């Protein structure tokens, strides 16, 4: 869910065009595991100070298309928030995963 200050950006035509062109450039596949992608991730986290800078927010070099699992790993497992064998579902709820490869493999 987008933060309140980010909603105008994510609803803008510039973002929608950027998102569509980037996803097409990677064939709608997760750039880490090759599964179907779901989340267009900003490698440089957006803030109220940089969100309106197209060099950051609309720059293809600073984007990465990820599946939900890889996106969860990026934001949670890397920082020790989620233990191995757990993940966040589409509602942000923590759930057990039956079989999950460690992100470092």
mmCIF file of N, CA and C in Angstrom:
data_model
loop_
_atom_site.group_PDB
_atom_site.id
_atom_site.type_symbol
_atom_site.label_atom_id
_atom_site.label_comp_id
_atom_site.label_asym_id
_atom_site.label_seq_id
_atom_site.Cartn_x
_atom_site.Cartn_y
_atom_site.Cartn_z
ATOM 1 N N UNK A 1 0.847 -1.180 0.000
ATOM 2 C CA UNK A 1 0.000 0.000 0.000
ATOM 3 C C UNK A 1 0.892 1.243 0.000
ATOM 4 N N UNK A 2 0.605 2.143 -0.914
ATOM 5 C CA UNK A 2 1.399 3.365 -1.032
ATOM 6 C C UNK A 2 1.133 4.293 0.145
ATOM 7 N N UNK A 3 2.183 4.967 0.564
ATOM 8 C CA UNK A 3 2.032 5.970 1.614
ATOM 9 C C UNK A 3 1.241 7.145 1.053
ATOM 10 N N UNK A 4 0.574 7.848 1.907
ATOM 11 C CA UNK A 4 -0.308 8.940 1.479
ATOM 12 C C UNK A 4 0.428 9.953 0.594
ATOM 13 N N UNK A 5 1.654 10.331 0.967
ATOM 14 C CA UNK A 5 2.406 11.315 0.204
ATOM 15 C C UNK A 5 2.824 10.801 -1.176
ATOM 16 N N UNK A 6 2.806 9.469 -1.378
ATOM 17 C CA UNK A 6 3.235 8.885 -2.648
ATOM 18 C C UNK A 6 2.077 8.625 -3.612
ATOM 19 N N UNK A 7 0.852 8.664 -3.134
ATOM 20 C CA UNK A 7 -0.302 8.323 -3.976
ATOM 21 C C UNK A 7 -0.414 9.171 -5.241
ATOM 22 N N UNK A 8 -0.224 10.489 -5.183
ATOM 23 C CA UNK A 8 -0.304 11.259 -6.437
ATOM 24 C C UNK A 8 0.714 10.791 -7.485
ATOM 25 N N UNK A 9 1.929 10.464 -7.042
ATOM 26 C CA UNK A 9 2.945 9.970 -7.973
ATOM 27 C C UNK A 9 2.509 8.655 -8.611
ATOM 28 N N UNK A 10 2.086 7.688 -7.796
ATOM 29 C CA UNK A 10 1.715 6.373 -8.324
ATOM 30 C C UNK A 10 0.448 6.415 -9.181
ATOM 31 N N UNK A 11 -0.344 7.469 -9.059
ATOM 32 C CA UNK A 11 -1.526 7.640 -9.902
ATOM 33 C C UNK A 11 -1.248 8.481 -11.149
ATOM 34 N N UNK A 12 -0.026 8.976 -11.288
ATOM 35 C CA UNK A 12 0.309 9.862 -12.406
ATOM 36 C C UNK A 12 0.482 9.075 -13.709
ATOM 37 N N UNK A 13 0.214 9.739 -14.815
ATOM 38 C CA UNK A 13 0.396 9.095 -16.117
ATOM 39 C C UNK A 13 1.877 8.826 -16.389
ATOM 40 N N UNK A 14 2.758 9.693 -15.888
ATOM 41 C CA UNK A 14 4.197 9.487 -16.088
ATOM 42 C C UNK A 14 4.635 8.168 -15.449
ATOM 43 N N UNK A 15 4.192 7.897 -14.213
ATOM 44 C CA UNK A 15 4.553 6.647 -13.551
ATOM 45 C C UNK A 15 3.943 5.452 -14.280
ATOM 46 N N UNK A 16 2.684 5.558 -14.673
ATOM 47 C CA UNK A 16 2.018 4.440 -15.344
ATOM 48 C C UNK A 16 2.715 4.093 -16.655
ATOM 49 N N UNK A 17 3.154 5.101 -17.417
ATOM 50 C CA UNK A 17 3.893 4.857 -18.669
ATOM 51 C C UNK A 17 5.252 4.239 -18.375
ATOM 52 N N UNK A 18 5.944 4.772 -17.380
ATOM 53 C CA UNK A 18 7.257 4.252 -16.995
ATOM 54 C C UNK A 18 7.146 2.798 -16.552
ATOM 55 N N UNK A 19 6.182 2.537 -15.711
ATOM 56 C CA UNK A 19 5.957 1.188 -15.175
ATOM 57 C C UNK A 19 5.681 0.198 -16.309
ATOM 58 N N UNK A 20 4.783 0.567 -17.199
ATOM 59 C CA UNK A 20 4.411 -0.310 -18.313
ATOM 60 C C UNK A 20 5.614 -0.594 -19.221
ATOM 61 N N UNK A 21 6.379 0.440 -19.561
ATOM 62 C CA UNK A 21 7.523 0.234 -20.445
ATOM 63 C C UNK A 21 8.616 -0.591 -19.770
ATOM 64 N N UNK A 22 8.826 -0.371 -18.468
ATOM 65 C CA UNK A 22 9.860 -1.140 -17.770
ATOM 66 C C UNK A 22 9.469 -2.609 -17.675
ATOM 67 N N UNK A 23 8.230 -2.873 -17.282
ATOM 68 C CA UNK A 23 7.773 -4.259 -17.155
ATOM 69 C C UNK A 23 7.892 -4.985 -18.490
ATOM 70 N N UNK A 24 7.544 -4.323 -19.574
ATOM 71 C CA UNK A 24 7.665 -4.937 -20.902
ATOM 72 C C UNK A 24 9.130 -5.228 -21.232
ATOM 73 N N UNK A 25 10.030 -4.354 -20.796
ATOM 74 C CA UNK A 25 11.449 -4.536 -21.111
ATOM 75 C C UNK A 25 12.058 -5.765 -20.432
ATOM 76 N N UNK A 26 11.427 -6.226 -19.352
ATOM 77 C CA UNK A 26 11.914 -7.425 -18.651
ATOM 78 C C UNK A 26 10.923 -8.589 -18.807
ATOM 79 N N UNK A 27 10.026 -8.444 -19.798
ATOM 80 C CA UNK A 27 9.064 -9.497 -20.145
ATOM 81 C C UNK A 27 8.165 -9.901 -18.979
ATOM 82 N N UNK A 28 7.902 -8.952 -18.081
ATOM 83 C CA UNK A 28 7.027 -9.174 -16.925
ATOM 84 C C UNK A 28 7.516 -10.281 -15.996
ATOM 85 N N UNK A 29 8.819 -10.535 -15.999
ATOM 86 C CA UNK A 29 9.394 -11.579 -15.151
ATOM 87 C C UNK A 29 10.226 -10.966 -14.031
ATOM 88 N N UNK A 30 10.214 -11.640 -12.890
ATOM 89 C CA UNK A 30 11.029 -11.224 -11.766
ATOM 90 C C UNK A 30 12.495 -11.268 -12.178
ATOM 91 N N UNK A 31 13.195 -10.196 -11.906
ATOM 92 C CA UNK A 31 14.595 -10.108 -12.314
ATOM 93 C C UNK A 31 15.539 -10.889 -11.409
ATOM 94 N N UNK A 32 15.030 -11.435 -10.329
ATOM 95 C CA UNK A 32 15.876 -12.220 -9.429
ATOM 96 C C UNK A 32 15.672 -13.717 -9.590
ATOM 97 N N UNK A 33 14.418 -14.146 -9.744
ATOM 98 C CA UNK A 33 14.170 -15.590 -9.773
ATOM 99 C C UNK A 33 13.533 -16.075 -11.068
ATOM 100 N N UNK A 34 13.074 -15.171 -11.927
ATOM 101 C CA UNK A 34 12.497 -15.558 -13.203
ATOM 102 C C UNK A 34 11.018 -15.905 -13.167
ATOM 103 N N UNK A 35 10.400 -15.845 -12.000
ATOM 104 C CA UNK A 35 8.957 -16.102 -11.900
ATOM 105 C C UNK A 35 8.192 -14.883 -12.432
ATOM 106 N N UNK A 36 6.881 -14.988 -12.508
ATOM 107 C CA UNK A 36 6.063 -13.855 -12.932
ATOM 108 C C UNK A 36 6.227 -12.721 -11.922
ATOM 109 N N UNK A 37 6.524 -11.531 -12.413
ATOM 110 C CA UNK A 37 6.724 -10.383 -11.547
ATOM 111 C C UNK A 37 5.413 -9.804 -11.052
ATOM 112 N N UNK A 38 5.507 -9.018 -9.999
ATOM 113 C CA UNK A 38 4.315 -8.391 -9.432
ATOM 114 C C UNK A 38 4.561 -6.957 -8.967
ATOM 115 N N UNK A 39 5.763 -6.641 -8.507
ATOM 116 C CA UNK A 39 6.037 -5.349 -7.885
ATOM 117 C C UNK A 39 7.219 -4.680 -8.590
ATOM 118 N N UNK A 40 7.011 -3.451 -9.033
ATOM 119 C CA UNK A 40 8.118 -2.683 -9.591
ATOM 120 C C UNK A 40 8.787 -1.945 -8.440
ATOM 121 N N UNK A 41 9.975 -2.386 -8.117
ATOM 122 C CA UNK A 41 10.717 -1.930 -6.939
ATOM 123 C C UNK A 41 11.659 -0.792 -7.307
ATOM 124 N N UNK A 42 11.672 0.253 -6.497
ATOM 125 C CA UNK A 42 12.650 1.333 -6.643
ATOM 126 C C UNK A 42 13.897 0.940 -5.857
ATOM 127 N N UNK A 43 15.016 0.810 -6.538
ATOM 128 C CA UNK A 43 16.264 0.455 -5.865
ATOM 129 C C UNK A 43 16.694 1.549 -4.892
ATOM 130 N N UNK A 44 16.438 2.788 -5.256
ATOM 131 C CA UNK A 44 16.658 3.900 -4.334
ATOM 132 C C UNK A 44 15.290 4.233 -3.754
ATOM 133 N N UNK A 45 15.118 3.974 -2.486
ATOM 134 C CA UNK A 45 13.811 4.146 -1.865
ATOM 135 C C UNK A 45 13.305 5.567 -2.049
ATOM 136 N N UNK A 46 12.027 5.671 -2.382
ATOM 137 C CA UNK A 46 11.422 6.975 -2.580
ATOM 138 C C UNK A 46 11.078 7.609 -1.236
ATOM 139 N N UNK A 47 11.270 8.903 -1.205
ATOM 140 C CA UNK A 47 10.968 9.701 -0.016
ATOM 141 C C UNK A 47 10.159 10.914 -0.469
ATOM 142 N N UNK A 48 9.559 11.640 0.469
ATOM 143 C CA UNK A 48 8.861 12.868 0.074
ATOM 144 C C UNK A 48 9.802 13.866 -0.620
ATOM 145 N N UNK A 49 11.087 13.795 -0.311
ATOM 146 C CA UNK A 49 12.059 14.720 -0.899
ATOM 147 C C UNK A 49 12.464 14.346 -2.320
ATOM 148 N N UNK A 50 12.478 13.054 -2.683
ATOM 149 C CA UNK A 50 12.974 12.677 -4.013
ATOM 150 C C UNK A 50 11.916 12.135 -4.967
ATOM 151 N N UNK A 51 10.703 11.943 -4.511
ATOM 152 C CA UNK A 51 9.690 11.289 -5.337
ATOM 153 C C UNK A 51 9.354 12.079 -6.605
ATOM 154 N N UNK A 52 9.488 13.384 -6.574
ATOM 155 C CA UNK A 52 9.179 14.192 -7.744
ATOM 156 C C UNK A 52 10.388 14.455 -8.630
ATOM 157 N N UNK A 53 11.491 13.786 -8.333
ATOM 158 C CA UNK A 53 12.695 13.899 -9.162
ATOM 159 C C UNK A 53 12.686 12.731 -10.142
ATOM 160 N N UNK A 54 12.391 12.973 -11.421
ATOM 161 C CA UNK A 54 12.308 11.876 -12.390
ATOM 162 C C UNK A 54 13.628 11.129 -12.586
ATOM 163 N N UNK A 55 14.749 11.761 -12.262
ATOM 164 C CA UNK A 55 16.039 11.079 -12.345
ATOM 165 C C UNK A 55 16.096 9.912 -11.359
ATOM 166 N N UNK A 56 15.263 9.962 -10.329
ATOM 167 C CA UNK A 56 15.204 8.900 -9.326
ATOM 168 C C UNK A 56 13.940 8.073 -9.493
ATOM 169 N N UNK A 57 12.802 8.725 -9.505
ATOM 170 C CA UNK A 57 11.535 7.983 -9.478
ATOM 171 C C UNK A 57 11.139 7.350 -10.804
ATOM 172 N N UNK A 58 11.611 7.873 -11.933
ATOM 173 C CA UNK A 58 11.227 7.336 -13.242
ATOM 174 C C UNK A 58 12.420 6.808 -14.031
ATOM 175 N N UNK A 59 13.529 6.589 -13.371
ATOM 176 C CA UNK A 59 14.767 6.153 -14.012
ATOM 177 C C UNK A 59 14.809 4.628 -14.102
ATOM 178 N N UNK A 60 14.784 4.091 -15.314
ATOM 179 C CA UNK A 60 14.807 2.641 -15.498
ATOM 180 C C UNK A 60 16.019 1.988 -14.840
ATOM 181 N N UNK A 61 17.133 2.703 -14.756
ATOM 182 C CA UNK A 61 18.332 2.130 -14.120
ATOM 183 C C UNK A 61 18.153 1.932 -12.617
ATOM 184 N N UNK A 62 17.159 2.581 -12.041
ATOM 185 C CA UNK A 62 16.926 2.475 -10.599
ATOM 186 C C UNK A 62 15.682 1.659 -10.272
ATOM 187 N N UNK A 63 15.200 0.900 -11.260
ATOM 188 C CA UNK A 63 14.022 0.061 -11.058
ATOM 189 C C UNK A 63 14.390 -1.406 -11.170
ATOM 190 N N UNK A 64 13.571 -2.252 -10.560
ATOM 191 C CA UNK A 64 13.759 -3.695 -10.625
ATOM 192 C C UNK A 64 12.381 -4.336 -10.472
ATOM 193 N N UNK A 65 12.037 -5.216 -11.415
ATOM 194 C CA UNK A 65 10.739 -5.880 -11.352
ATOM 195 C C UNK A 65 10.894 -7.178 -10.581
ATOM 196 N N UNK A 66 10.066 -7.359 -9.541
ATOM 197 C CA UNK A 66 10.202 -8.497 -8.638
ATOM 198 C C UNK A 66 8.873 -9.222 -8.459
ATOM 199 N N UNK A 67 8.949 -10.517 -8.163
ATOM 200 C CA UNK A 67 7.757 -11.248 -7.730
ATOM 201 C C UNK A 67 7.500 -10.850 -6.265
ATOM 202 N N UNK A 68 6.352 -11.234 -5.748
ATOM 203 C CA UNK A 68 6.023 -10.840 -4.366
ATOM 204 C C UNK A 68 7.032 -11.410 -3.372
ATOM 205 N N UNK A 69 7.456 -12.655 -3.586
ATOM 206 C CA UNK A 69 8.391 -13.290 -2.648
ATOM 207 C C UNK A 69 9.735 -12.575 -2.623
ATOM 208 N N UNK A 70 10.272 -12.251 -3.790
ATOM 209 C CA UNK A 70 11.562 -11.548 -3.833
ATOM 210 C C UNK A 70 11.432 -10.129 -3.286
ATOM 211 N N UNK A 71 10.300 -9.490 -3.510
ATOM 212 C CA UNK A 71 10.095 -8.154 -2.959
ATOM 213 C C UNK A 71 10.017 -8.213 -1.436
ATOM 214 N N UNK A 72 9.337 -9.231 -0.914
ATOM 215 C CA UNK A 72 9.286 -9.401 0.544
ATOM 216 C C UNK A 72 10.688 -9.595 1.098
ATOM 217 N N UNK A 73 11.489 -10.394 0.414
ATOM 218 C CA UNK A 73 12.868 -10.607 0.873
ATOM 219 C C UNK A 73 13.637 -9.303 0.888
ATOM 220 N N UNK A 74 13.485 -8.509 -0.155
ATOM 221 C CA UNK A 74 14.198 -7.229 -0.242
ATOM 222 C C UNK A 74 13.868 -6.331 0.942
ATOM 223 N N UNK A 75 12.618 -6.264 1.297
ATOM 224 C CA UNK A 75 12.215 -5.331 2.340
ATOM 225 C C UNK A 75 12.214 -5.912 3.743
ATOM 226 N N UNK A 76 12.221 -7.227 3.873
ATOM 227 C CA UNK A 76 12.056 -7.804 5.205
ATOM 228 C C UNK A 76 13.183 -8.757 5.600
ATOM 229 N N UNK A 77 13.434 -9.791 4.821
ATOM 230 C CA UNK A 77 14.437 -10.775 5.214
ATOM 231 C C UNK A 77 15.834 -10.205 5.283
ATOM 232 N N UNK A 78 16.172 -9.329 4.373
ATOM 233 C CA UNK A 78 17.518 -8.759 4.381
ATOM 234 C C UNK A 78 17.839 -8.058 5.682
ATOM 235 N N UNK A 79 16.825 -7.544 6.323
ATOM 236 C CA UNK A 79 17.039 -6.775 7.532
ATOM 237 C C UNK A 79 16.641 -7.548 8.782
ATOM 238 N N UNK A 80 16.478 -8.867 8.638
ATOM 239 C CA UNK A 80 16.242 -9.715 9.787
ATOM 240 C C UNK A 80 14.842 -9.645 10.357
ATOM 241 N N UNK A 81 13.890 -9.118 9.621
ATOM 242 C CA UNK A 81 12.538 -8.978 10.138
ATOM 243 C C UNK A 81 11.766 -10.282 9.999
ATOM 244 N N UNK A 82 12.024 -11.031 8.936
ATOM 245 C CA UNK A 82 11.306 -12.278 8.694
ATOM 246 C C UNK A 82 12.278 -13.439 8.817
ATOM 247 N N UNK A 83 11.886 -14.463 9.531
ATOM 248 C CA UNK A 83 12.727 -15.641 9.676
ATOM 249 C C UNK A 83 12.562 -16.544 8.463
ATOM 250 N N UNK A 84 13.566 -17.375 8.225
ATOM 251 C CA UNK A 84 13.504 -18.331 7.131
ATOM 252 C C UNK A 84 12.269 -19.212 7.285
ATOM 253 N N UNK A 85 11.542 -19.408 6.181
ATOM 254 C CA UNK A 85 10.345 -20.231 6.215
ATOM 255 C C UNK A 85 9.065 -19.441 6.426
ATOM 256 N N UNK A 86 9.189 -18.129 6.525
ATOM 257 C CA UNK A 86 8.025 -17.262 6.678
ATOM 258 C C UNK A 86 8.045 -16.218 5.563
ATOM 259 N N UNK A 87 6.868 -15.716 5.215
ATOM 260 C CA UNK A 87 6.797 -14.633 4.247
ATOM 261 C C UNK A 87 5.529 -13.829 4.501
ATOM 262 N N UNK A 88 5.434 -12.689 3.831
ATOM 263 C CA UNK A 88 4.239 -11.868 3.901
ATOM 264 C C UNK A 88 3.349 -12.197 2.714
ATOM 265 N N UNK A 89 2.056 -12.363 2.946
ATOM 266 C CA UNK A 89 1.129 -12.614 1.848
ATOM 267 C C UNK A 89 0.703 -11.286 1.224
ATOM 268 N N UNK A 90 -0.215 -11.343 0.246
ATOM 269 C CA UNK A 90 -0.635 -10.138 -0.459
ATOM 270 C C UNK A 90 -1.344 -9.119 0.424
ATOM 271 N N UNK A 91 -1.760 -9.542 1.606
ATOM 272 C CA UNK A 91 -2.397 -8.628 2.558
ATOM 273 C C UNK A 91 -1.436 -8.137 3.633
ATOM 274 N N UNK A 92 -0.168 -8.529 3.521
ATOM 275 C CA UNK A 92 0.816 -8.124 4.504
ATOM 276 C C UNK A 92 0.827 -8.968 5.764
ATOM 277 N N UNK A 93 0.114 -10.100 5.731
ATOM 278 C CA UNK A 93 0.070 -11.000 6.878
ATOM 279 C C UNK A 93 1.249 -11.968 6.816
ATOM 280 N N UNK A 94 1.847 -12.268 7.951
ATOM 281 C CA UNK A 94 2.955 -13.201 8.027
ATOM 282 C C UNK A 94 2.414 -14.623 7.985
ATOM 283 N N UNK A 95 2.914 -15.428 7.029
ATOM 284 C CA UNK A 95 2.452 -16.809 6.882
ATOM 285 C C UNK A 95 3.647 -17.744 6.746
ATOM 286 N N UNK A 96 3.429 -19.028 7.058
ATOM 287 C CA UNK A 96 4.465 -20.041 6.875
ATOM 288 C C UNK A 96 4.525 -20.440 5.408
ATOM 289 N N UNK A 97 5.719 -20.780 4.960
ATOM 290 C CA UNK A 97 5.931 -21.219 3.590
ATOM 291 C C UNK A 97 6.325 -22.686 3.640
ATOM 292 N N UNK A 98 5.658 -23.521 2.851
ATOM 293 C CA UNK A 98 5.950 -24.955 2.880
ATOM 294 C C UNK A 98 7.357 -25.232 2.385
ATOM 295 N N UNK A 99 7.650 -24.810 1.178
ATOM 296 C CA UNK A 99 8.994 -24.988 0.632
ATOM 297 C C UNK A 99 9.463 -23.663 0.092
ATOM 298 N N UNK A 100 10.587 -23.226 0.580
ATOM 299 C CA UNK A 100 11.102 -21.934 0.160
ATOM 300 C C UNK A 100 12.613 -22.016 0.095
ATOM 301 N N UNK A 101 13.169 -21.613 -1.045
ATOM 302 C CA UNK A 101 14.616 -21.582 -1.175
ATOM 303 C C UNK A 101 15.148 -20.347 -0.455
ATOM 304 N N UNK A 102 16.256 -20.472 0.234
ATOM 305 C CA UNK A 102 16.856 -19.296 0.867
ATOM 306 C C UNK A 102 17.199 -18.260 -0.188
ATOM 307 N N UNK A 103 17.091 -16.983 0.120
ATOM 308 C CA UNK A 103 17.349 -15.932 -0.861
ATOM 309 C C UNK A 103 18.791 -15.932 -1.340
ATOM 310 N N UNK A 104 19.701 -16.528 -0.560
ATOM 311 C CA UNK A 104 21.113 -16.511 -0.943
ATOM 312 C C UNK A 104 21.465 -17.607 -1.933
ATOM 313 N N UNK A 105 20.521 -18.492 -2.253
ATOM 314 C CA UNK A 105 20.804 -19.543 -3.252
ATOM 315 C C UNK A 105 20.533 -19.056 -4.633
#
